[in-house]
Amino acid sequence: MSDEDLRICPNCGQENAAFTLRCIRCGQELEGLFELEGFDSAATPAEEQPDEVVTSAEILNSLENSPLLADADQPVDEEPEGLAEAHEQDNSHLYDPDWLERIRQRAKEEEDATGELAKGTIAMDDQRTQEGRKQVDEAFDEIMRRIREQNEREKVRRSHRIESDLVDENGDPEWLRRIRELHPKQEDDIEESKPSSTKDDLDDEWTEQELQELLRREIGLPEETSDKPGDEITTEINTAEPIDGELEPGQDQPIENSPDQEDETTPEPEFFHNIPEDDQPPIIESEKEQTSQELDVSKTKDAQTPTDDDMNPEEGSAPEETSAEEEPEETEEEKPGAVDKDADGPQETAEEPEDEDEKPELAEVPASTEAVLPDLLMLKAQRERAKVFSDIISQEGRRTIAVLHKTTSTGKLGRLVLGLLLILGVLGAILIGSPGAMELPSVMPAAAFTKNLEAITPEDSVLIVLDYLAATRHDIEPLAEKVLEILKEKGNQPRIVTSNPENLWLAGNILDVSQHPLEYVPGGILGYLASGIRVSPSWGELPMDQAFTGDPDLFAGVDQVILVSDSADFVRTWLEQVSPWRTRMKTSAITTAFSAPILLAYYDSGQLQGVVAGVADGGAFSINQRAFQVGMLLMTVVLLLGMIMKADEDAQKRTEEPEQ
Amino acid sequence: MKQRTPLVVAAISGFVMLAAFFFQPYTAPYLGLVLNWAIIISSVALLIAIASLLVTHIHFIIKGRKGFLYSIVLVIAFFITLGLGWYLGVDDPVYLAGIRTVLMPLENAVMALIALVLMSAAVKIFRVRGWSILTVTFGISALVFLFLNLGFLNFEGNPGMSKLVAVIQRLPVVGARGLLIGVALGALLMALRVLFGQEVEHE
């Protein structure tokens, strides 16, 4: 397939087959699918495009009435009057009669049936071409709409970026980055670096004008002359209105160039952006020549200079202004003659012949605040940033943001002392002095538990259910151990079960497994529930029966159930799910102090016969509570210390504030 | 249909179980049987979970993923425990004592660390959060209950103070009752949503 048979997508540039309706890459509808041979749409002036629209009926009519397509016997020259009028009408409607001439020529050569068919096909093709042109127009409008939307989004994004980029990831404010950009190296390499950097920065930012040009090239429309700025181009540049007088050139302000100047210096449309200072070296030369008086005046006038927000992006001269602004040094260095052309502008008064000598020298000047000051005074935003800079300098060495968590060596030491104090206190309480119980007020649930335990007789069947973790064993095991001792003293042989695998090895701490075998109930709380509702079915044995070494019916004849659990949920589920199936059982619980508040509600309702919670209730069983007591005391002291220290800090702050 | 089938099965199962609880004399054998099924299924699920855990860590070791040394420790510990349990039996005192020796210090150390962290938090809470309703309430309530549990105060000779202390000690129970009521209402609503297909967890 030759190149002529390929169709280039106007959207992405992909080469497609001639018969392809849509681009194989981007899906763009391909226009001009069936063009008439010799019909050069690119040669059509844009202004005449509306006149190109010729209805198919007219074309077919013209073809039928054409003397060339008439009978061969009829001489071509003998045109009837009606046909001549039709010709005139066609000529008035069709902008390019070349195709018609070709048809006529062809008709002369092919005056047979095949030629007639070809003529009809060509007429159809022409009709389709007209439709294709409509599609081109629609596609063009669509592309333009998309470009505008993209442009608007870019504008919004840039404005956000400007606001958010005050400080970069390195903590450098924007003004500092700009000053760094004034480094001499950049000045030296301006010819090479600046255009590339500008393009690099804007690689992903297609301006509307550029896209329009690209589109025109792709669809074959004639290029718009530079002296006709596109009305639809919406510039993104802050085009500050020039300040009258000599102050304008010294400032790094958008310079208003005439379209002619732009033509001379920038034949191609420039990339525009709304951060005029980022990608261009400032004009320092003129600034150095300015006197302090001028600077003062510039400050005054700068206050009247419209800011970014005040710029009117719809101004026709905006693109030209920006393009000229972005390339002043470039054009001057590359084209010395350009200086003469720019000499009539106000800026050139500051960049006259001395520029050549001053430029290297000025480029080496470090980015001092004084040198860059006029540049920073250009826009309101810049002035604000300069003010921030001066504030930062004035606040140097001071802390401006309060540090909430400052880890110091003193803090670490205090934490170490705190930990050591706790450990020493607990160790001292355990090792020094005789063990004893605290004189705590009697707790009703604990007293009820003790009373219930004392009521157990040797004949009563007691079931002890273990369900606790090793982490809480010190809060539970002393109590459970005491209970087992009391039962043993009474001569009662409780049945001990667990559904928690961890209790299989923890049980060795509280009982002699050889004398009190521990049974495992599979299934957790479901296992207890299945045992609770256990009714042997008539068809045989349940699977759970196989798991028990003893009687599969856990609750057969059980009078008392003692739940040893650190989980309030386990006890709650037991009381709500299992106990209702065995109403004659009395249930009591040994739990942790953490779970006690939840379970006390069940004690109040009578579902629990008694609750003993942790070492705090160990007084009922004469458990040594000294370590517990010391721990509580230390916690109290630490809490009080925290409150006192905070109050002290607040008092100090209050005394310091009036002084400041 | 593909989504409705499990929904319908779950709803029917829930209603059957609910009915079984209401008509106990007749449905108790079936209820027990269903519970046995549930236990067996959950046990198999536990085995699958263990196998999945093991396979995952073996995969980590083979791939040399970051932290695979911990996976090696896990796999070795798993096989040692499994082998010893198989060889000695799960009721063997030596086997149980070995596991207890490893398990108890670990969990106790974690609990002790929690105590230290709580102490540190008690010091910092006022400095970090400042004086607010939350911190002041926390501080006062913590101090009151710590004092009461210290055992230094004994109001047995003072009936008025004893009653006051008893009332204060009932405050946690009041809060717990509120929690329980909320939990019960939430569970009821959730159960109804599950039964009527409003809560579809498998989606």
Short mmCIF file of N, CA and C in Angstrom, two decimals, chain A residues 404-405 415 418-419 422-423 438-443 469-474 477 502 504-509 513 518 522-523 526-527 529-530 533 535-537 539 542-545 572 576-577 580-581 597-598 600-605 616 628-629 632-636 638-647 649-650, chain B residues 20-21 24-25 28-33 35-40 42-43 90-91 95-97 99-100 103-104 107-108 110-112 115-116 118-120 122-131 135-136 138-140 142-143 145-154 156 165 169-170 172-174 176-177 179-180 183-184:
data_model
loop_
_atom_site.label_atom_id
_atom_site.label_comp_id
_atom_site.label_asym_id
_atom_site.label_seq_id
_atom_site.Cartn_x
_atom_site.Cartn_y
_atom_site.Cartn_z
N LEU A 404 4.87 19.68 69.35
CA LEU A 404 4.01 18.98 70.32
C LEU A 404 4.78 17.90 71.05
N HIS A 405 5.50 17.12 70.30
CA HIS A 405 6.21 16.00 70.91
C HIS A 405 7.69 16.16 70.63
N ARG A 415 11.22 8.93 81.47
CA ARG A 415 10.49 7.69 81.21
C ARG A 415 11.20 6.50 81.84
N LEU A 418 10.57 6.51 85.45
CA LEU A 418 9.20 6.08 85.72
C LEU A 418 9.09 4.56 85.70
N GLY A 419 9.67 3.97 84.70
CA GLY A 419 9.62 2.50 84.61
C GLY A 419 10.34 1.84 85.76
N LEU A 422 8.31 1.99 88.94
CA LEU A 422 7.23 1.00 88.97
C LEU A 422 7.78 -0.38 89.31
N ILE A 423 8.86 -0.75 88.64
CA ILE A 423 9.42 -2.09 88.87
C ILE A 423 9.92 -2.23 90.31
N MET A 438 -5.74 -6.17 101.40
CA MET A 438 -6.11 -4.78 101.62
C MET A 438 -7.43 -4.74 102.38
N GLU A 439 -7.59 -3.66 103.08
CA GLU A 439 -8.84 -3.48 103.83
C GLU A 439 -9.83 -2.74 102.95
N LEU A 440 -10.27 -3.45 101.97
CA LEU A 440 -11.22 -2.85 101.04
C LEU A 440 -12.64 -3.05 101.55
N PRO A 441 -13.52 -2.14 101.21
CA PRO A 441 -14.92 -2.37 101.57
C PRO A 441 -15.46 -3.61 100.87
N SER A 442 -16.34 -4.28 101.55
CA SER A 442 -16.85 -5.53 101.00
C SER A 442 -17.65 -5.27 99.75
N VAL A 443 -17.40 -6.12 98.74
CA VAL A 443 -18.12 -6.00 97.46
C VAL A 443 -19.19 -7.06 97.44
N LEU A 469 -6.78 -16.51 79.08
CA LEU A 469 -5.49 -16.48 78.41
C LEU A 469 -4.36 -16.38 79.43
N ALA A 470 -3.17 -16.68 78.94
CA ALA A 470 -2.01 -16.62 79.84
C ALA A 470 -1.74 -15.20 80.30
N ALA A 471 -2.10 -14.22 79.48
CA ALA A 471 -1.82 -12.84 79.83
C ALA A 471 -2.58 -12.40 81.08
N THR A 472 -3.75 -12.96 81.31
CA THR A 472 -4.58 -12.54 82.44
C THR A 472 -4.56 -13.57 83.57
N ARG A 473 -3.67 -14.47 83.47
CA ARG A 473 -3.68 -15.55 84.45
C ARG A 473 -3.44 -15.03 85.87
N HIS A 474 -2.64 -13.95 86.02
CA HIS A 474 -2.36 -13.45 87.37
C HIS A 474 -3.57 -12.78 87.99
N GLU A 477 -5.98 -16.75 88.15
CA GLU A 477 -5.55 -18.04 88.70
C GLU A 477 -5.50 -18.05 90.23
N GLU A 502 -5.61 -23.12 74.87
CA GLU A 502 -4.58 -22.54 75.72
C GLU A 502 -4.71 -23.02 77.17
N LEU A 504 -5.48 -25.89 78.09
CA LEU A 504 -5.03 -27.27 78.27
C LEU A 504 -3.69 -27.29 79.00
N TRP A 505 -2.82 -26.35 78.70
CA TRP A 505 -1.54 -26.32 79.40
C TRP A 505 -1.53 -25.32 80.55
N LEU A 506 -2.46 -24.32 80.54
CA LEU A 506 -2.51 -23.39 81.68
C LEU A 506 -3.13 -24.05 82.92
N ALA A 507 -3.94 -25.03 82.69
CA ALA A 507 -4.62 -25.67 83.83
C ALA A 507 -3.63 -26.29 84.80
N GLY A 508 -2.45 -26.60 84.29
CA GLY A 508 -1.44 -27.19 85.18
C GLY A 508 -1.01 -26.25 86.28
N ASN A 509 -1.28 -24.94 86.14
CA ASN A 509 -0.90 -23.99 87.19
C ASN A 509 -1.83 -24.04 88.39
N VAL A 513 -3.35 -32.11 87.18
CA VAL A 513 -4.09 -32.68 86.06
C VAL A 513 -4.26 -34.19 86.23
N LEU A 518 -8.64 -32.81 82.83
CA LEU A 518 -9.25 -31.69 82.11
C LEU A 518 -9.80 -32.19 80.78
N PRO A 522 -14.81 -29.53 72.04
CA PRO A 522 -14.58 -28.88 70.74
C PRO A 522 -15.73 -27.95 70.36
N GLY A 523 -15.35 -26.95 69.60
CA GLY A 523 -16.40 -26.07 69.07
C GLY A 523 -16.62 -24.78 69.82
N LEU A 526 -20.17 -23.00 70.84
CA LEU A 526 -21.13 -23.87 70.14
C LEU A 526 -21.14 -25.26 70.76
N GLY A 527 -19.96 -25.70 71.19
CA GLY A 527 -19.88 -27.01 71.84
C GLY A 527 -20.67 -27.04 73.15
N LEU A 529 -23.14 -25.06 73.83
CA LEU A 529 -24.56 -24.93 73.48
C LEU A 529 -25.13 -26.27 73.03
N ALA A 530 -24.35 -26.99 72.22
CA ALA A 530 -24.82 -28.30 71.76
C ALA A 530 -24.99 -29.26 72.94
N ILE A 533 -28.27 -28.22 74.96
CA ILE A 533 -29.58 -28.59 74.41
C ILE A 533 -29.60 -30.07 74.04
N VAL A 535 -30.27 -33.48 73.28
CA VAL A 535 -31.34 -34.48 73.33
C VAL A 535 -30.95 -35.57 72.34
N SER A 536 -30.72 -36.76 72.85
CA SER A 536 -30.24 -37.83 71.98
C SER A 536 -31.28 -38.13 70.92
N PRO A 537 -30.91 -38.03 69.68
CA PRO A 537 -31.87 -38.35 68.63
C PRO A 537 -32.12 -39.85 68.56
N TRP A 539 -32.22 -41.66 65.98
CA TRP A 539 -31.49 -42.36 64.91
C TRP A 539 -30.05 -42.67 65.25
N LEU A 542 -24.68 -38.52 68.25
CA LEU A 542 -24.21 -37.29 67.62
C LEU A 542 -22.68 -37.31 67.51
N PRO A 543 -22.14 -36.58 66.54
CA PRO A 543 -20.68 -36.57 66.38
C PRO A 543 -19.95 -36.08 67.62
N MET A 544 -20.55 -35.14 68.34
CA MET A 544 -19.88 -34.61 69.53
C MET A 544 -19.66 -35.67 70.61
N ASP A 545 -20.50 -36.67 70.61
CA ASP A 545 -20.38 -37.69 71.64
C ASP A 545 -19.05 -38.41 71.53
N ARG A 572 -21.20 -13.72 79.02
CA ARG A 572 -22.49 -13.20 78.57
C ARG A 572 -23.18 -14.21 77.65
N GLU A 576 -26.70 -16.16 78.23
CA GLU A 576 -27.82 -15.89 77.34
C GLU A 576 -28.19 -17.09 76.47
N GLN A 577 -27.22 -17.97 76.20
CA GLN A 577 -27.49 -19.06 75.27
C GLN A 577 -27.54 -20.44 75.94
N PRO A 580 -30.19 -20.89 79.64
CA PRO A 580 -31.63 -21.12 79.53
C PRO A 580 -32.01 -22.57 79.28
N TRP A 581 -31.11 -23.38 78.74
CA TRP A 581 -31.43 -24.78 78.49
C TRP A 581 -31.32 -25.61 79.76
N PRO A 597 -17.37 -4.89 85.22
CA PRO A 597 -18.54 -4.00 85.06
C PRO A 597 -19.61 -4.56 84.15
N ILE A 598 -19.22 -5.28 83.10
CA ILE A 598 -20.22 -5.86 82.21
C ILE A 598 -21.00 -6.96 82.91
N LEU A 600 -21.46 -7.44 86.11
CA LEU A 600 -22.21 -7.08 87.31
C LEU A 600 -23.68 -6.84 86.99
N ALA A 601 -23.95 -6.47 85.77
CA ALA A 601 -25.35 -6.30 85.38
C ALA A 601 -26.09 -7.63 85.45
N TYR A 602 -25.43 -8.70 85.10
CA TYR A 602 -26.06 -10.03 85.17
C TYR A 602 -26.18 -10.51 86.61
N TYR A 603 -25.27 -10.04 87.43
CA TYR A 603 -25.41 -10.36 88.86
C TYR A 603 -26.65 -9.67 89.42
N ASP A 604 -26.83 -8.41 89.02
CA ASP A 604 -28.00 -7.67 89.50
C ASP A 604 -29.30 -8.32 89.04
N SER A 605 -29.27 -8.92 87.85
CA SER A 605 -30.49 -9.54 87.35
C SER A 605 -30.71 -10.95 87.91
N ALA A 616 -8.41 -7.44 92.87
CA ALA A 616 -9.09 -6.44 93.68
C ALA A 616 -10.12 -7.08 94.60
N PHE A 628 -0.29 -5.52 94.05
CA PHE A 628 -1.41 -4.83 93.39
C PHE A 628 -1.60 -3.43 93.98
N GLN A 629 -1.48 -3.37 95.30
CA GLN A 629 -1.68 -2.09 95.97
C GLN A 629 -0.59 -1.08 95.58
N MET A 632 -1.16 0.20 92.09
CA MET A 632 -2.23 1.20 92.04
C MET A 632 -1.75 2.54 92.58
N LEU A 633 -0.94 2.46 93.64
CA LEU A 633 -0.43 3.70 94.24
C LEU A 633 0.47 4.44 93.25
N LEU A 634 1.32 3.68 92.59
CA LEU A 634 2.21 4.32 91.60
C LEU A 634 1.41 4.93 90.46
N MET A 635 0.42 4.25 90.04
CA MET A 635 -0.41 4.80 88.96
C MET A 635 -1.06 6.11 89.41
N THR A 636 -1.53 6.12 90.63
CA THR A 636 -2.15 7.34 91.14
C THR A 636 -1.15 8.49 91.18
N VAL A 638 1.58 8.86 89.44
CA VAL A 638 1.97 9.28 88.08
C VAL A 638 0.88 10.14 87.46
N LEU A 639 -0.35 9.76 87.65
CA LEU A 639 -1.45 10.55 87.10
C LEU A 639 -1.48 11.95 87.71
N LEU A 640 -1.28 12.01 88.98
CA LEU A 640 -1.25 13.31 89.65
C LEU A 640 -0.07 14.14 89.15
N LEU A 641 1.07 13.48 88.97
CA LEU A 641 2.24 14.20 88.46
C LEU A 641 1.98 14.79 87.08
N GLY A 642 1.34 14.01 86.26
CA GLY A 642 1.02 14.52 84.93
C GLY A 642 0.15 15.75 85.00
N MET A 643 -0.84 15.74 85.86
CA MET A 643 -1.72 16.89 85.99
C MET A 643 -0.98 18.09 86.55
N ILE A 644 -0.12 17.84 87.51
CA ILE A 644 0.61 18.96 88.13
C ILE A 644 1.59 19.58 87.13
N MET A 645 2.26 18.73 86.38
CA MET A 645 3.22 19.26 85.40
C MET A 645 2.51 20.09 84.34
N LYS A 646 1.36 19.65 83.93
CA LYS A 646 0.62 20.42 82.94
C LYS A 646 0.18 21.78 83.53
N ALA A 647 -0.27 21.74 84.76
CA ALA A 647 -0.68 22.99 85.39
C ALA A 647 0.51 23.93 85.53
N GLU A 649 3.18 24.04 83.59
CA GLU A 649 3.51 24.59 82.26
C GLU A 649 2.57 25.72 81.89
N ASP A 650 1.30 25.53 82.18
CA ASP A 650 0.34 26.58 81.86
C ASP A 650 0.63 27.85 82.64
N ALA B 20 -36.64 -23.52 65.95
CA ALA B 20 -36.20 -24.64 66.80
C ALA B 20 -36.05 -24.20 68.25
N PHE B 21 -35.65 -22.95 68.42
CA PHE B 21 -35.53 -22.47 69.80
C PHE B 21 -36.90 -22.29 70.43
N GLN B 24 -38.92 -26.13 71.40
CA GLN B 24 -37.81 -26.96 71.87
C GLN B 24 -38.13 -28.45 72.03
N PRO B 25 -39.20 -28.79 72.62
CA PRO B 25 -39.39 -30.23 72.85
C PRO B 25 -39.35 -31.04 71.57
N ALA B 28 -35.49 -30.02 69.45
CA ALA B 28 -34.18 -30.07 70.10
C ALA B 28 -33.21 -31.06 69.44
N PRO B 29 -33.64 -32.26 69.06
CA PRO B 29 -32.69 -33.17 68.41
C PRO B 29 -32.13 -32.60 67.12
N TYR B 30 -32.99 -31.95 66.35
CA TYR B 30 -32.51 -31.38 65.08
C TYR B 30 -31.58 -30.19 65.33
N LEU B 31 -31.93 -29.42 66.36
CA LEU B 31 -31.08 -28.28 66.69
C LEU B 31 -29.69 -28.75 67.10
N GLY B 32 -29.65 -29.80 67.92
CA GLY B 32 -28.35 -30.34 68.33
C GLY B 32 -27.57 -30.87 67.14
N LEU B 33 -28.26 -31.49 66.23
CA LEU B 33 -27.59 -32.03 65.05
C LEU B 33 -26.99 -30.90 64.20
N LEU B 35 -26.13 -27.99 65.22
CA LEU B 35 -24.99 -27.43 65.95
C LEU B 35 -23.76 -28.32 65.80
N ASN B 36 -23.97 -29.61 65.78
CA ASN B 36 -22.83 -30.53 65.57
C ASN B 36 -22.23 -30.32 64.18
N TRP B 37 -23.09 -30.14 63.23
CA TRP B 37 -22.59 -29.85 61.88
C TRP B 37 -21.74 -28.56 61.89
N ALA B 38 -22.29 -27.56 62.57
CA ALA B 38 -21.58 -26.27 62.61
C ALA B 38 -20.21 -26.43 63.26
N ILE B 39 -20.14 -27.26 64.31
CA ILE B 39 -18.86 -27.46 64.99
C ILE B 39 -17.87 -28.16 64.06
N ILE B 40 -18.36 -29.15 63.35
CA ILE B 40 -17.47 -29.89 62.45
C ILE B 40 -16.96 -28.97 61.33
N SER B 42 -16.71 -25.72 61.41
CA SER B 42 -15.77 -24.73 61.94
C SER B 42 -14.42 -25.37 62.25
N SER B 43 -14.43 -26.65 62.68
CA SER B 43 -13.15 -27.32 62.93
C SER B 43 -12.38 -27.53 61.64
N VAL B 90 -0.98 -35.08 73.45
CA VAL B 90 -1.35 -33.74 73.90
C VAL B 90 -1.56 -33.68 75.41
N ASP B 91 -1.67 -34.81 76.06
CA ASP B 91 -1.85 -34.82 77.51
C ASP B 91 -0.55 -35.02 78.27
N TYR B 95 5.17 -32.17 77.60
CA TYR B 95 4.75 -31.39 76.43
C TYR B 95 3.98 -30.14 76.86
N LEU B 96 3.05 -30.31 77.80
CA LEU B 96 2.26 -29.18 78.28
C LEU B 96 3.14 -28.16 79.00
N ALA B 97 4.08 -28.66 79.82
CA ALA B 97 4.96 -27.74 80.56
C ALA B 97 5.86 -26.96 79.59
N ILE B 99 5.18 -26.03 76.49
CA ILE B 99 4.39 -24.95 75.87
C ILE B 99 4.10 -23.85 76.87
N ARG B 100 3.79 -24.27 78.09
CA ARG B 100 3.49 -23.27 79.12
C ARG B 100 4.69 -22.37 79.38
N LEU B 103 4.77 -19.89 76.49
CA LEU B 103 3.58 -19.05 76.29
C LEU B 103 3.40 -18.01 77.40
N MET B 104 3.57 -18.46 78.64
CA MET B 104 3.26 -17.57 79.75
C MET B 104 4.17 -16.35 79.84
N GLU B 107 3.12 -13.72 77.08
CA GLU B 107 1.88 -12.98 77.31
C GLU B 107 1.98 -12.08 78.53
N ASN B 108 2.68 -12.54 79.55
CA ASN B 108 2.84 -11.70 80.74
C ASN B 108 3.66 -10.45 80.43
N VAL B 110 3.78 -8.91 77.61
CA VAL B 110 2.93 -7.99 76.88
C VAL B 110 2.02 -7.22 77.84
N MET B 111 1.47 -7.92 78.80
CA MET B 111 0.60 -7.24 79.77
C MET B 111 1.37 -6.22 80.59
N ALA B 112 2.61 -6.57 80.97
CA ALA B 112 3.41 -5.62 81.74
C ALA B 112 3.73 -4.38 80.91
N ALA B 115 0.89 -2.05 81.01
CA ALA B 115 0.85 -1.26 82.24
C ALA B 115 1.78 -0.05 82.14
N LEU B 116 2.98 -0.28 81.60
CA LEU B 116 3.93 0.83 81.46
C LEU B 116 3.42 1.88 80.47
N LEU B 118 0.35 2.53 79.79
CA LEU B 118 -0.73 3.26 80.43
C LEU B 118 -0.19 4.33 81.38
N MET B 119 0.86 3.98 82.08
CA MET B 119 1.46 4.98 82.98
C MET B 119 2.00 6.16 82.19
N SER B 120 2.70 5.85 81.13
CA SER B 120 3.26 6.93 80.31
C SER B 120 2.15 7.79 79.71
N ALA B 122 -0.76 8.28 80.99
CA ALA B 122 -1.35 9.08 82.05
C ALA B 122 -0.56 10.36 82.27
N VAL B 123 0.75 10.28 82.10
CA VAL B 123 1.57 11.48 82.26
C VAL B 123 1.37 12.42 81.09
N LYS B 124 1.31 11.86 79.90
CA LYS B 124 1.32 12.69 78.69
C LYS B 124 -0.04 13.26 78.33
N ILE B 125 -1.08 12.62 78.77
CA ILE B 125 -2.39 12.99 78.22
C ILE B 125 -2.72 14.46 78.46
N PHE B 126 -2.33 14.96 79.60
CA PHE B 126 -2.66 16.36 79.88
C PHE B 126 -1.73 17.31 79.14
N ARG B 127 -0.49 16.89 78.96
CA ARG B 127 0.45 17.75 78.25
C ARG B 127 0.13 17.81 76.76
N VAL B 128 -0.31 16.68 76.23
CA VAL B 128 -0.58 16.63 74.79
C VAL B 128 -1.97 17.17 74.47
N ARG B 129 -2.95 16.70 75.20
CA ARG B 129 -4.32 17.09 74.90
C ARG B 129 -4.75 18.37 75.59
N GLY B 130 -3.99 18.77 76.62
CA GLY B 130 -4.38 19.97 77.33
C GLY B 130 -5.57 19.72 78.24
N TRP B 131 -6.14 20.81 78.70
CA TRP B 131 -7.30 20.68 79.59
C TRP B 131 -8.56 20.73 78.75
N THR B 135 -10.22 15.08 79.02
CA THR B 135 -9.05 14.78 79.85
C THR B 135 -9.36 14.99 81.33
N VAL B 136 -10.10 16.03 81.62
CA VAL B 136 -10.42 16.29 83.03
C VAL B 136 -11.31 15.17 83.59
N PHE B 138 -11.49 12.14 82.49
CA PHE B 138 -10.66 10.95 82.61
C PHE B 138 -9.80 11.01 83.87
N GLY B 139 -9.17 12.14 84.09
CA GLY B 139 -8.28 12.26 85.24
C GLY B 139 -9.01 12.10 86.56
N ILE B 140 -10.14 12.76 86.66
CA ILE B 140 -10.88 12.70 87.93
C ILE B 140 -11.38 11.28 88.20
N ALA B 142 -10.30 8.46 86.98
CA ALA B 142 -9.20 7.54 87.24
C ALA B 142 -8.68 7.71 88.66
N LEU B 143 -8.52 8.95 89.08
CA LEU B 143 -8.02 9.17 90.43
C LEU B 143 -8.98 8.64 91.49
N PHE B 145 -11.23 6.20 91.30
CA PHE B 145 -11.29 4.74 91.40
C PHE B 145 -9.96 4.15 91.84
N LEU B 146 -8.88 4.82 91.50
CA LEU B 146 -7.59 4.34 92.01
C LEU B 146 -7.55 4.49 93.53
N PHE B 147 -8.03 5.62 94.02
CA PHE B 147 -8.04 5.82 95.47
C PHE B 147 -8.93 4.80 96.16
N LEU B 148 -10.08 4.57 95.56
CA LEU B 148 -11.01 3.64 96.19
C LEU B 148 -10.43 2.22 96.22
N ASN B 149 -9.68 1.86 95.20
CA ASN B 149 -9.12 0.51 95.15
C ASN B 149 -7.81 0.37 95.90
N LEU B 150 -7.31 1.51 96.38
CA LEU B 150 -6.05 1.42 97.14
C LEU B 150 -6.26 0.75 98.49
N GLY B 151 -7.44 0.87 99.02
CA GLY B 151 -7.69 0.28 100.32
C GLY B 151 -7.27 1.14 101.48
N PHE B 152 -6.89 2.38 101.20
CA PHE B 152 -6.50 3.27 102.28
C PHE B 152 -7.71 3.90 102.97
N LEU B 153 -8.79 3.94 102.27
CA LEU B 153 -9.98 4.58 102.83
C LEU B 153 -10.94 3.51 103.32
N ASN B 154 -11.33 3.65 104.54
CA ASN B 154 -12.26 2.69 105.12
C ASN B 154 -13.36 3.47 105.83
N GLU B 156 -16.20 2.17 107.10
CA GLU B 156 -17.17 1.24 107.71
C GLU B 156 -17.88 1.90 108.89
N VAL B 165 -19.66 5.81 98.69
CA VAL B 165 -18.67 5.00 97.99
C VAL B 165 -19.36 3.90 97.19
N GLN B 169 -19.11 3.32 93.24
CA GLN B 169 -18.65 2.05 92.65
C GLN B 169 -19.69 1.42 91.74
N ARG B 170 -20.90 1.87 91.83
CA ARG B 170 -21.93 1.35 90.92
C ARG B 170 -21.92 2.06 89.57
N PRO B 172 -19.65 2.33 87.21
CA PRO B 172 -19.25 1.51 86.05
C PRO B 172 -20.33 0.53 85.62
N VAL B 173 -21.10 0.03 86.58
CA VAL B 173 -22.17 -0.91 86.23
C VAL B 173 -23.24 -0.19 85.42
N VAL B 174 -23.48 1.05 85.76
CA VAL B 174 -24.47 1.82 85.01
C VAL B 174 -24.02 1.98 83.56
N ALA B 176 -21.94 0.07 82.02
CA ALA B 176 -21.95 -1.25 81.38
C ALA B 176 -23.35 -1.64 80.94
N ARG B 177 -24.33 -1.27 81.73
CA ARG B 177 -25.71 -1.59 81.33
C ARG B 177 -26.08 -0.86 80.05
N LEU B 179 -24.05 -0.01 77.77
CA LEU B 179 -23.35 -0.72 76.70
C LEU B 179 -24.09 -1.99 76.31
N LEU B 180 -24.53 -2.73 77.30
CA LEU B 180 -25.21 -4.00 77.02
C LEU B 180 -26.51 -3.78 76.27
N VAL B 183 -25.59 -3.06 72.78
CA VAL B 183 -25.15 -4.28 72.10
C VAL B 183 -26.34 -5.16 71.75
N ALA B 184 -27.28 -5.27 72.68
CA ALA B 184 -28.44 -6.13 72.44
C ALA B 184 -29.29 -5.60 71.29
#
